Amino acid sequence: MVSLRPAPATKRAAAPRLPAGTVYRGHEGMWSWVLHRITGVAIFFFLLVHVLDTALVRVSPQTYNGVIDTYKQPIMGLGELVLVAAIVFHAFNGLRIILIDFWSVGTKHQRAMFWIVIVLWVVLMAGFAPRQLMVIISEVQH
Amino acid sequence: MATTLPAPRTVGRRRNIEKYGWIYMRASGVVLVVLIFGHLFINLVAGQGVKQIDFAFIAGKYATPFWQVWDGLMLWLALIHGGNGMRTITNDYVSNPTANRLLKGAILVAVVLLILLGTLVITTFDPCPANAAPGTLPTFCSSIGR
Ligand code: HEM
Ligand code: HEM
């Protein structure tokens, strides 16, 4: 018979070996959560710096221009590519989270929606990456 | 002196605050998709991309209230959204009560200061400042002799 009482305190509860019955560990649900977290933190730190660099417009035009010129270097161009990749994932996966929470059959389709997020991400990045590379290359030739 | 006992609602109240945070993350997220994608498109994709950005470019955008409101909304929504997300993450990983409170305090201070700074920048922006080096101002400043 299955007892509903907690195990006696002397016996450590064994960790379940197979995480059966969770949509999270080791599957799309977990990876989307890990990526959502990492991208969220990265964007947050970018934004802290970004508000500070924009604030230089109140110091003088030449101060702002001098700092923003470093954003136009090829290496920063690659950084912008990575930043956009992170934002686009966080944004689409955020919409997926919202659909899981509010759409009546959202939980049922969470896995399919994860792959839709990936496809949308690939499509958007396939559009943005060549554009950004053009800008970077023209800057190298500059 | 207090004559009544505190209402035994602390637990329920806390949960309600968390609920509003939860709703805020979702509501702000939907709006931020539009604001940030629009921001990135105008600044990074359209025209010459990041190469076009300089003081005069911003002066051109802030010549209409449209982009000031856009940036203001983006500033407030994104910083509160990100700050609240960082708070959740801190609670997940930092169990030491002192470190937990210090970190969340630092996040709060950073968010408040940057919201104030960013709002100040948007609302007090001067497209034709007197200390500008030659050639850095938007062309329309010549009409006021700068
Ligand atoms: C582009 C539009 C965005 C959407 C649709 C979006 C959506 C979301 C959603 C729905 C959550 C809640 C996750 C949960 O409660 O489990 C979340 C968490 C988070 N977001 Fe965003 N977000 C966006 C932009 C941003 C920005 C600009 C930042 C940084 C400033 C950011 C940083 C974070 C962080 C740090 C978390 C916490 C992650 C976690 O708890 O694992 N997000 N986002
Ligand atoms: C590499 C990509 C980016 C570039 C080149 C860029 C460029 C700029 C520029 C030129 C401005 C000045 C005002 C304007 O043009 O509207 C600005 C302001 C701003 N940007 Fe970005 N941006 C980028 C990414 C982002 C992201 C991802 C976010 C949100 C998480 C963001 C949030 C803001 C905010 C809130 C302001 C207003 C700052 C203030 O109040 O002083 N930007 N950005």
PDB file of N, CA, C and O in Angstrom, chain A residues 36-107:
ATOM      1  N   HIS A  36      16.522  31.129 -22.170  1.00  0.00           N
ATOM      2  CA  HIS A  36      15.759  32.330 -21.843  1.00  0.00           C
ATOM      3  C   HIS A  36      16.445  33.094 -20.712  1.00  0.00           C
ATOM      4  O   HIS A  36      16.542  34.318 -20.730  1.00  0.00           O
ATOM      5  N   ARG A  37      16.928  32.339 -19.719  1.00  0.00           N
ATOM      6  CA  ARG A  37      17.602  32.921 -18.574  1.00  0.00           C
ATOM      7  C   ARG A  37      18.910  33.604 -18.994  1.00  0.00           C
ATOM      8  O   ARG A  37      19.148  34.768 -18.664  1.00  0.00           O
ATOM      9  N   ILE A  38      19.751  32.878 -19.737  1.00  0.00           N
ATOM     10  CA  ILE A  38      21.055  33.422 -20.138  1.00  0.00           C
ATOM     11  C   ILE A  38      20.872  34.668 -20.998  1.00  0.00           C
ATOM     12  O   ILE A  38      21.523  35.698 -20.780  1.00  0.00           O
ATOM     13  N   THR A  39      19.947  34.595 -21.974  1.00  0.00           N
ATOM     14  CA  THR A  39      19.750  35.763 -22.843  1.00  0.00           C
ATOM     15  C   THR A  39      19.192  36.942 -22.042  1.00  0.00           C
ATOM     16  O   THR A  39      19.599  38.078 -22.251  1.00  0.00           O
ATOM     17  N   GLY A  40      18.283  36.664 -21.100  1.00  0.00           N
ATOM     18  CA  GLY A  40      17.711  37.739 -20.288  1.00  0.00           C
ATOM     19  C   GLY A  40      18.788  38.481 -19.511  1.00  0.00           C
ATOM     20  O   GLY A  40      18.826  39.715 -19.492  1.00  0.00           O
ATOM     21  N   VAL A  41      19.696  37.726 -18.872  1.00  0.00           N
ATOM     22  CA  VAL A  41      20.776  38.352 -18.102  1.00  0.00           C
ATOM     23  C   VAL A  41      21.687  39.158 -19.026  1.00  0.00           C
ATOM     24  O   VAL A  41      22.058  40.298 -18.730  1.00  0.00           O
ATOM     25  N   ALA A  42      22.030  38.582 -20.178  1.00  0.00           N
ATOM     26  CA  ALA A  42      22.936  39.260 -21.106  1.00  0.00           C
ATOM     27  C   ALA A  42      22.325  40.588 -21.579  1.00  0.00           C
ATOM     28  O   ALA A  42      23.003  41.622 -21.601  1.00  0.00           O
ATOM     29  N   ILE A  43      21.041  40.559 -21.934  1.00  0.00           N
ATOM     30  CA  ILE A  43      20.386  41.779 -22.412  1.00  0.00           C
ATOM     31  C   ILE A  43      20.352  42.823 -21.300  1.00  0.00           C
ATOM     32  O   ILE A  43      20.550  44.016 -21.536  1.00  0.00           O
ATOM     33  N   PHE A  44      20.101  42.364 -20.072  1.00  0.00           N
ATOM     34  CA  PHE A  44      20.036  43.298 -18.945  1.00  0.00           C
ATOM     35  C   PHE A  44      21.361  44.051 -18.801  1.00  0.00           C
ATOM     36  O   PHE A  44      21.379  45.280 -18.691  1.00  0.00           O
ATOM     37  N   PHE A  45      22.489  43.305 -18.829  1.00  0.00           N
ATOM     38  CA  PHE A  45      23.779  43.981 -18.666  1.00  0.00           C
ATOM     39  C   PHE A  45      24.084  44.886 -19.855  1.00  0.00           C
ATOM     40  O   PHE A  45      24.631  45.981 -19.693  1.00  0.00           O
ATOM     41  N   PHE A  46      23.705  44.443 -21.056  1.00  0.00           N
ATOM     42  CA  PHE A  46      23.875  45.332 -22.205  1.00  0.00           C
ATOM     43  C   PHE A  46      23.115  46.636 -21.978  1.00  0.00           C
ATOM     44  O   PHE A  46      23.637  47.725 -22.210  1.00  0.00           O
ATOM     45  N   LEU A  47      21.874  46.516 -21.507  1.00  0.00           N
ATOM     46  CA  LEU A  47      21.022  47.701 -21.358  1.00  0.00           C
ATOM     47  C   LEU A  47      21.605  48.681 -20.346  1.00  0.00           C
ATOM     48  O   LEU A  47      21.540  49.901 -20.543  1.00  0.00           O
ATOM     49  N   LEU A  48      22.212  48.159 -19.260  1.00  0.00           N
ATOM     50  CA  LEU A  48      22.846  49.047 -18.278  1.00  0.00           C
ATOM     51  C   LEU A  48      23.891  49.918 -18.960  1.00  0.00           C
ATOM     52  O   LEU A  48      23.935  51.140 -18.773  1.00  0.00           O
ATOM     53  N   VAL A  49      24.747  49.291 -19.780  1.00  0.00           N
ATOM     54  CA  VAL A  49      25.803  50.037 -20.472  1.00  0.00           C
ATOM     55  C   VAL A  49      25.188  50.965 -21.520  1.00  0.00           C
ATOM     56  O   VAL A  49      25.614  52.108 -21.697  1.00  0.00           O
ATOM     57  N   HIS A  50      24.154  50.460 -22.204  1.00  0.00           N
ATOM     58  CA  HIS A  50      23.560  51.182 -23.316  1.00  0.00           C
ATOM     59  C   HIS A  50      22.925  52.505 -22.878  1.00  0.00           C
ATOM     60  O   HIS A  50      23.028  53.511 -23.589  1.00  0.00           O
ATOM     61  N   VAL A  51      22.253  52.505 -21.718  1.00  0.00           N
ATOM     62  CA  VAL A  51      21.654  53.751 -21.240  1.00  0.00           C
ATOM     63  C   VAL A  51      22.765  54.738 -20.883  1.00  0.00           C
ATOM     64  O   VAL A  51      22.651  55.944 -21.138  1.00  0.00           O
ATOM     65  N   LEU A  52      23.870  54.218 -20.335  1.00  0.00           N
ATOM     66  CA  LEU A  52      24.997  55.108 -20.009  1.00  0.00           C
ATOM     67  C   LEU A  52      25.610  55.697 -21.274  1.00  0.00           C
ATOM     68  O   LEU A  52      25.877  56.902 -21.343  1.00  0.00           O
ATOM     69  N   ASP A  53      25.835  54.875 -22.315  1.00  0.00           N
ATOM     70  CA  ASP A  53      26.462  55.452 -23.512  1.00  0.00           C
ATOM     71  C   ASP A  53      25.524  56.449 -24.196  1.00  0.00           C
ATOM     72  O   ASP A  53      25.961  57.499 -24.672  1.00  0.00           O
ATOM     73  N   THR A  54      24.220  56.160 -24.188  1.00  0.00           N
ATOM     74  CA  THR A  54      23.287  57.117 -24.789  1.00  0.00           C
ATOM     75  C   THR A  54      23.270  58.427 -24.004  1.00  0.00           C
ATOM     76  O   THR A  54      23.115  59.502 -24.584  1.00  0.00           O
ATOM     77  N   ALA A  55      23.470  58.349 -22.696  1.00  0.00           N
ATOM     78  CA  ALA A  55      23.430  59.554 -21.863  1.00  0.00           C
ATOM     79  C   ALA A  55      24.531  60.542 -22.248  1.00  0.00           C
ATOM     80  O   ALA A  55      24.449  61.730 -21.911  1.00  0.00           O
ATOM     81  N   LEU A  56      25.563  60.061 -22.955  1.00  0.00           N
ATOM     82  CA  LEU A  56      26.637  60.971 -23.369  1.00  0.00           C
ATOM     83  C   LEU A  56      26.140  62.060 -24.322  1.00  0.00           C
ATOM     84  O   LEU A  56      26.833  63.063 -24.516  1.00  0.00           O
ATOM     85  N   VAL A  57      24.953  61.909 -24.905  1.00  0.00           N
ATOM     86  CA  VAL A  57      24.439  62.992 -25.759  1.00  0.00           C
ATOM     87  C   VAL A  57      24.219  64.261 -24.942  1.00  0.00           C
ATOM     88  O   VAL A  57      24.183  65.363 -25.497  1.00  0.00           O
ATOM     89  N   ARG A  58      24.090  64.110 -23.612  1.00  0.00           N
ATOM     90  CA  ARG A  58      23.908  65.284 -22.764  1.00  0.00           C
ATOM     91  C   ARG A  58      25.229  65.905 -22.357  1.00  0.00           C
ATOM     92  O   ARG A  58      25.256  66.989 -21.780  1.00  0.00           O
ATOM     93  N   VAL A  59      26.354  65.220 -22.641  1.00  0.00           N
ATOM     94  CA  VAL A  59      27.668  65.792 -22.328  1.00  0.00           C
ATOM     95  C   VAL A  59      28.072  66.726 -23.463  1.00  0.00           C
ATOM     96  O   VAL A  59      28.184  67.940 -23.278  1.00  0.00           O
ATOM     97  N   SER A  60      28.266  66.157 -24.656  1.00  0.00           N
ATOM     98  CA  SER A  60      28.468  66.994 -25.841  1.00  0.00           C
ATOM     99  C   SER A  60      28.374  66.096 -27.059  1.00  0.00           C
ATOM    100  O   SER A  60      28.619  64.884 -26.961  1.00  0.00           O
ATOM    101  N   PRO A  61      28.011  66.654 -28.220  1.00  0.00           N
ATOM    102  CA  PRO A  61      27.899  65.821 -29.420  1.00  0.00           C
ATOM    103  C   PRO A  61      29.188  65.057 -29.708  1.00  0.00           C
ATOM    104  O   PRO A  61      29.154  63.867 -30.029  1.00  0.00           O
ATOM    105  N   GLN A  62      30.343  65.722 -29.558  1.00  0.00           N
ATOM    106  CA  GLN A  62      31.596  65.052 -29.916  1.00  0.00           C
ATOM    107  C   GLN A  62      31.921  63.911 -28.941  1.00  0.00           C
ATOM    108  O   GLN A  62      32.492  62.905 -29.339  1.00  0.00           O
ATOM    109  N   THR A  63      31.547  64.060 -27.666  1.00  0.00           N
ATOM    110  CA  THR A  63      31.762  62.951 -26.721  1.00  0.00           C
ATOM    111  C   THR A  63      30.952  61.741 -27.150  1.00  0.00           C
ATOM    112  O   THR A  63      31.456  60.614 -27.205  1.00  0.00           O
ATOM    113  N   TYR A  64      29.673  61.975 -27.439  1.00  0.00           N
ATOM    114  CA  TYR A  64      28.821  60.866 -27.862  1.00  0.00           C
ATOM    115  C   TYR A  64      29.358  60.225 -29.132  1.00  0.00           C
ATOM    116  O   TYR A  64      29.497  59.001 -29.209  1.00  0.00           O
ATOM    117  N   ASN A  65      29.670  61.045 -30.127  1.00  0.00           N
ATOM    118  CA  ASN A  65      30.134  60.492 -31.403  1.00  0.00           C
ATOM    119  C   ASN A  65      31.400  59.666 -31.223  1.00  0.00           C
ATOM    120  O   ASN A  65      31.569  58.615 -31.853  1.00  0.00           O
ATOM    121  N   GLY A  66      32.309  60.135 -30.369  1.00  0.00           N
ATOM    122  CA  GLY A  66      33.552  59.406 -30.153  1.00  0.00           C
ATOM    123  C   GLY A  66      33.297  58.011 -29.606  1.00  0.00           C
ATOM    124  O   GLY A  66      33.909  57.031 -30.056  1.00  0.00           O
ATOM    125  N   VAL A  67      32.381  57.908 -28.647  1.00  0.00           N
ATOM    126  CA  VAL A  67      32.117  56.599 -28.054  1.00  0.00           C
ATOM    127  C   VAL A  67      31.336  55.714 -29.026  1.00  0.00           C
ATOM    128  O   VAL A  67      31.628  54.525 -29.190  1.00  0.00           O
ATOM    129  N   ILE A  68      30.347  56.301 -29.705  1.00  0.00           N
ATOM    130  CA  ILE A  68      29.514  55.494 -30.596  1.00  0.00           C
ATOM    131  C   ILE A  68      30.334  55.002 -31.797  1.00  0.00           C
ATOM    132  O   ILE A  68      30.019  53.974 -32.389  1.00  0.00           O
ATOM    133  N   ASP A  69      31.411  55.720 -32.126  1.00  0.00           N
ATOM    134  CA  ASP A  69      32.264  55.261 -33.222  1.00  0.00           C
ATOM    135  C   ASP A  69      32.881  53.897 -32.920  1.00  0.00           C
ATOM    136  O   ASP A  69      33.115  53.097 -33.829  1.00  0.00           O
ATOM    137  N   THR A  70      33.145  53.620 -31.644  1.00  0.00           N
ATOM    138  CA  THR A  70      33.702  52.296 -31.312  1.00  0.00           C
ATOM    139  C   THR A  70      32.677  51.198 -31.610  1.00  0.00           C
ATOM    140  O   THR A  70      33.044  50.063 -31.884  1.00  0.00           O
ATOM    141  N   TYR A  71      31.386  51.548 -31.548  1.00  0.00           N
ATOM    142  CA  TYR A  71      30.338  50.557 -31.874  1.00  0.00           C
ATOM    143  C   TYR A  71      30.356  50.181 -33.350  1.00  0.00           C
ATOM    144  O   TYR A  71      29.724  49.235 -33.762  1.00  0.00           O
ATOM    145  N   LYS A  72      31.068  50.987 -34.131  1.00  0.00           N
ATOM    146  CA  LYS A  72      31.062  50.726 -35.569  1.00  0.00           C
ATOM    147  C   LYS A  72      32.245  49.879 -35.989  1.00  0.00           C
ATOM    148  O   LYS A  72      32.383  49.539 -37.155  1.00  0.00           O
ATOM    149  N   GLN A  73      33.132  49.534 -35.047  1.00  0.00           N
ATOM    150  CA  GLN A  73      34.255  48.672 -35.395  1.00  0.00           C
ATOM    151  C   GLN A  73      33.756  47.260 -35.676  1.00  0.00           C
ATOM    152  O   GLN A  73      32.771  46.814 -35.095  1.00  0.00           O
ATOM    153  N   PRO A  74      34.473  46.543 -36.582  1.00  0.00           N
ATOM    154  CA  PRO A  74      34.030  45.212 -36.988  1.00  0.00           C
ATOM    155  C   PRO A  74      33.776  44.272 -35.806  1.00  0.00           C
ATOM    156  O   PRO A  74      32.770  43.557 -35.785  1.00  0.00           O
ATOM    157  N   ILE A  75      34.635  44.312 -34.805  1.00  0.00           N
ATOM    158  CA  ILE A  75      34.467  43.377 -33.691  1.00  0.00           C
ATOM    159  C   ILE A  75      33.169  43.668 -32.936  1.00  0.00           C
ATOM    160  O   ILE A  75      32.452  42.762 -32.508  1.00  0.00           O
ATOM    161  N   MET A  76      32.825  44.983 -32.821  1.00  0.00           N
ATOM    162  CA  MET A  76      31.561  45.329 -32.183  1.00  0.00           C
ATOM    163  C   MET A  76      30.382  44.939 -33.071  1.00  0.00           C
ATOM    164  O   MET A  76      29.310  44.611 -32.578  1.00  0.00           O
ATOM    165  N   GLY A  77      30.608  44.993 -34.387  1.00  0.00           N
ATOM    166  CA  GLY A  77      29.566  44.558 -35.316  1.00  0.00           C
ATOM    167  C   GLY A  77      29.183  43.108 -35.048  1.00  0.00           C
ATOM    168  O   GLY A  77      27.997  42.763 -35.069  1.00  0.00           O
ATOM    169  N   LEU A  78      30.179  42.288 -34.764  1.00  0.00           N
ATOM    170  CA  LEU A  78      29.886  40.895 -34.419  1.00  0.00           C
ATOM    171  C   LEU A  78      29.145  40.820 -33.084  1.00  0.00           C
ATOM    172  O   LEU A  78      28.226  40.024 -32.907  1.00  0.00           O
ATOM    173  N   GLY A  79      29.556  41.676 -32.151  1.00  0.00           N
ATOM    174  CA  GLY A  79      28.853  41.733 -30.866  1.00  0.00           C
ATOM    175  C   GLY A  79      27.381  42.080 -31.053  1.00  0.00           C
ATOM    176  O   GLY A  79      26.504  41.490 -30.418  1.00  0.00           O
ATOM    177  N   GLU A  80      27.101  43.040 -31.949  1.00  0.00           N
ATOM    178  CA  GLU A  80      25.708  43.415 -32.206  1.00  0.00           C
ATOM    179  C   GLU A  80      24.934  42.245 -32.798  1.00  0.00           C
ATOM    180  O   GLU A  80      23.755  42.043 -32.486  1.00  0.00           O
ATOM    181  N   LEU A  81      25.626  41.460 -33.640  1.00  0.00           N
ATOM    182  CA  LEU A  81      24.979  40.275 -34.216  1.00  0.00           C
ATOM    183  C   LEU A  81      24.569  39.303 -33.107  1.00  0.00           C
ATOM    184  O   LEU A  81      23.438  38.798 -33.082  1.00  0.00           O
ATOM    185  N   VAL A  82      25.480  39.064 -32.175  1.00  0.00           N
ATOM    186  CA  VAL A  82      25.185  38.160 -31.057  1.00  0.00           C
ATOM    187  C   VAL A  82      24.060  38.727 -30.192  1.00  0.00           C
ATOM    188  O   VAL A  82      23.142  38.012 -29.786  1.00  0.00           O
ATOM    189  N   LEU A  83      24.102  40.050 -29.952  1.00  0.00           N
ATOM    190  CA  LEU A  83      23.061  40.682 -29.141  1.00  0.00           C
ATOM    191  C   LEU A  83      21.691  40.516 -29.791  1.00  0.00           C
ATOM    192  O   LEU A  83      20.714  40.154 -29.127  1.00  0.00           O
ATOM    193  N   VAL A  84      21.627  40.767 -31.091  1.00  0.00           N
ATOM    194  CA  VAL A  84      20.346  40.632 -31.784  1.00  0.00           C
ATOM    195  C   VAL A  84      19.884  39.173 -31.738  1.00  0.00           C
ATOM    196  O   VAL A  84      18.707  38.892 -31.511  1.00  0.00           O
ATOM    197  N   ALA A  85      20.820  38.235 -31.903  1.00  0.00           N
ATOM    198  CA  ALA A  85      20.459  36.817 -31.818  1.00  0.00           C
ATOM    199  C   ALA A  85      19.843  36.511 -30.454  1.00  0.00           C
ATOM    200  O   ALA A  85      18.828  35.810 -30.351  1.00  0.00           O
ATOM    201  N   ALA A  86      20.435  37.059 -29.400  1.00  0.00           N
ATOM    202  CA  ALA A  86      19.926  36.816 -28.046  1.00  0.00           C
ATOM    203  C   ALA A  86      18.540  37.434 -27.871  1.00  0.00           C
ATOM    204  O   ALA A  86      17.620  36.805 -27.349  1.00  0.00           O
ATOM    205  N   ILE A  87      18.373  38.678 -28.323  1.00  0.00           N
ATOM    206  CA  ILE A  87      17.080  39.361 -28.163  1.00  0.00           C
ATOM    207  C   ILE A  87      15.989  38.634 -28.923  1.00  0.00           C
ATOM    208  O   ILE A  87      14.882  38.446 -28.421  1.00  0.00           O
ATOM    209  N   VAL A  88      16.290  38.247 -30.164  1.00  0.00           N
ATOM    210  CA  VAL A  88      15.252  37.611 -30.984  1.00  0.00           C
ATOM    211  C   VAL A  88      14.828  36.292 -30.337  1.00  0.00           C
ATOM    212  O   VAL A  88      13.633  36.002 -30.254  1.00  0.00           O
ATOM    213  N   PHE A  89      15.792  35.534 -29.807  1.00  0.00           N
ATOM    214  CA  PHE A  89      15.393  34.300 -29.123  1.00  0.00           C
ATOM    215  C   PHE A  89      14.547  34.619 -27.896  1.00  0.00           C
ATOM    216  O   PHE A  89      13.473  34.044 -27.697  1.00  0.00           O
ATOM    217  N   HIS A  90      15.024  35.546 -27.048  1.00  0.00           N
ATOM    218  CA  HIS A  90      14.308  35.868 -25.807  1.00  0.00           C
ATOM    219  C   HIS A  90      12.893  36.361 -26.116  1.00  0.00           C
ATOM    220  O   HIS A  90      11.937  36.014 -25.432  1.00  0.00           O
ATOM    221  N   ALA A  91      12.775  37.175 -27.160  1.00  0.00           N
ATOM    222  CA  ALA A  91      11.469  37.732 -27.510  1.00  0.00           C
ATOM    223  C   ALA A  91      10.512  36.631 -27.967  1.00  0.00           C
ATOM    224  O   ALA A  91       9.394  36.509 -27.452  1.00  0.00           O
ATOM    225  N   PHE A  92      10.927  35.815 -28.929  1.00  0.00           N
ATOM    226  CA  PHE A  92      10.037  34.769 -29.436  1.00  0.00           C
ATOM    227  C   PHE A  92       9.744  33.735 -28.362  1.00  0.00           C
ATOM    228  O   PHE A  92       8.606  33.286 -28.197  1.00  0.00           O
ATOM    229  N   ASN A  93      10.769  33.332 -27.606  1.00  0.00           N
ATOM    230  CA  ASN A  93      10.508  32.353 -26.557  1.00  0.00           C
ATOM    231  C   ASN A  93       9.645  32.959 -25.446  1.00  0.00           C
ATOM    232  O   ASN A  93       8.843  32.260 -24.831  1.00  0.00           O
ATOM    233  N   GLY A  94       9.783  34.282 -25.208  1.00  0.00           N
ATOM    234  CA  GLY A  94       8.921  34.948 -24.237  1.00  0.00           C
ATOM    235  C   GLY A  94       7.460  34.864 -24.677  1.00  0.00           C
ATOM    236  O   GLY A  94       6.573  34.585 -23.868  1.00  0.00           O
ATOM    237  N   LEU A  95       7.225  35.079 -25.970  1.00  0.00           N
ATOM    238  CA  LEU A  95       5.858  34.952 -26.482  1.00  0.00           C
ATOM    239  C   LEU A  95       5.371  33.508 -26.328  1.00  0.00           C
ATOM    240  O   LEU A  95       4.196  33.266 -26.022  1.00  0.00           O
ATOM    241  N   ARG A  96       6.286  32.555 -26.507  1.00  0.00           N
ATOM    242  CA  ARG A  96       5.919  31.148 -26.311  1.00  0.00           C
ATOM    243  C   ARG A  96       5.502  30.903 -24.855  1.00  0.00           C
ATOM    244  O   ARG A  96       4.480  30.252 -24.594  1.00  0.00           O
ATOM    245  N   ILE A  97       6.287  31.454 -23.914  1.00  0.00           N
ATOM    246  CA  ILE A  97       5.939  31.296 -22.491  1.00  0.00           C
ATOM    247  C   ILE A  97       4.550  31.865 -22.231  1.00  0.00           C
ATOM    248  O   ILE A  97       3.725  31.271 -21.539  1.00  0.00           O
ATOM    249  N   ILE A  98       4.284  33.040 -22.822  1.00  0.00           N
ATOM    250  CA  ILE A  98       2.996  33.686 -22.603  1.00  0.00           C
ATOM    251  C   ILE A  98       1.859  32.817 -23.164  1.00  0.00           C
ATOM    252  O   ILE A  98       0.809  32.654 -22.541  1.00  0.00           O
ATOM    253  N   LEU A  99       2.112  32.220 -24.331  1.00  0.00           N
ATOM    254  CA  LEU A  99       1.081  31.349 -24.914  1.00  0.00           C
ATOM    255  C   LEU A  99       0.878  30.101 -24.057  1.00  0.00           C
ATOM    256  O   LEU A  99      -0.260  29.635 -23.877  1.00  0.00           O
ATOM    257  N   ILE A 100       1.972  29.549 -23.506  1.00  0.00           N
ATOM    258  CA  ILE A 100       1.824  28.378 -22.632  1.00  0.00           C
ATOM    259  C   ILE A 100       0.935  28.741 -21.446  1.00  0.00           C
ATOM    260  O   ILE A 100       0.086  27.958 -21.015  1.00  0.00           O
ATOM    261  N   ASP A 101       1.101  29.962 -20.917  1.00  0.00           N
ATOM    262  CA  ASP A 101       0.358  30.360 -19.722  1.00  0.00           C
ATOM    263  C   ASP A 101      -1.096  30.724 -20.014  1.00  0.00           C
ATOM    264  O   ASP A 101      -1.966  30.484 -19.186  1.00  0.00           O
ATOM    265  N   PHE A 102      -1.360  31.352 -21.164  1.00  0.00           N
ATOM    266  CA  PHE A 102      -2.698  31.903 -21.363  1.00  0.00           C
ATOM    267  C   PHE A 102      -3.531  31.180 -22.424  1.00  0.00           C
ATOM    268  O   PHE A 102      -4.748  31.292 -22.424  1.00  0.00           O
ATOM    269  N   TRP A 103      -2.900  30.476 -23.325  1.00  0.00           N
ATOM    270  CA  TRP A 103      -3.646  29.790 -24.384  1.00  0.00           C
ATOM    271  C   TRP A 103      -4.099  28.449 -23.827  1.00  0.00           C
ATOM    272  O   TRP A 103      -3.284  27.691 -23.273  1.00  0.00           O
ATOM    273  N   SER A 104      -5.391  28.126 -23.965  1.00  0.00           N
ATOM    274  CA  SER A 104      -5.942  26.959 -23.275  1.00  0.00           C
ATOM    275  C   SER A 104      -5.199  25.666 -23.622  1.00  0.00           C
ATOM    276  O   SER A 104      -5.050  24.795 -22.772  1.00  0.00           O
ATOM    277  N   VAL A 105      -4.713  25.538 -24.853  1.00  0.00           N
ATOM    278  CA  VAL A 105      -3.984  24.313 -25.193  1.00  0.00           C
ATOM    279  C   VAL A 105      -2.485  24.577 -25.340  1.00  0.00           C
ATOM    280  O   VAL A 105      -1.766  23.801 -25.960  1.00  0.00           O
ATOM    281  N   GLY A 106      -2.031  25.693 -24.735  1.00  0.00           N
ATOM    282  CA  GLY A 106      -0.627  26.089 -24.868  1.00  0.00           C
ATOM    283  C   GLY A 106       0.335  25.039 -24.327  1.00  0.00           C
ATOM    284  O   GLY A 106       1.352  24.729 -24.951  1.00  0.00           O
ATOM    285  N   THR A 107       0.035  24.479 -23.145  1.00  0.00           N
ATOM    286  CA  THR A 107       0.944  23.496 -22.549  1.00  0.00           C
ATOM    287  C   THR A 107       1.104  22.297 -23.455  1.00  0.00           C
ATOM    288  O   THR A 107       2.191  21.734 -23.602  1.00  0.00           O
TER     289      THR A 107
END
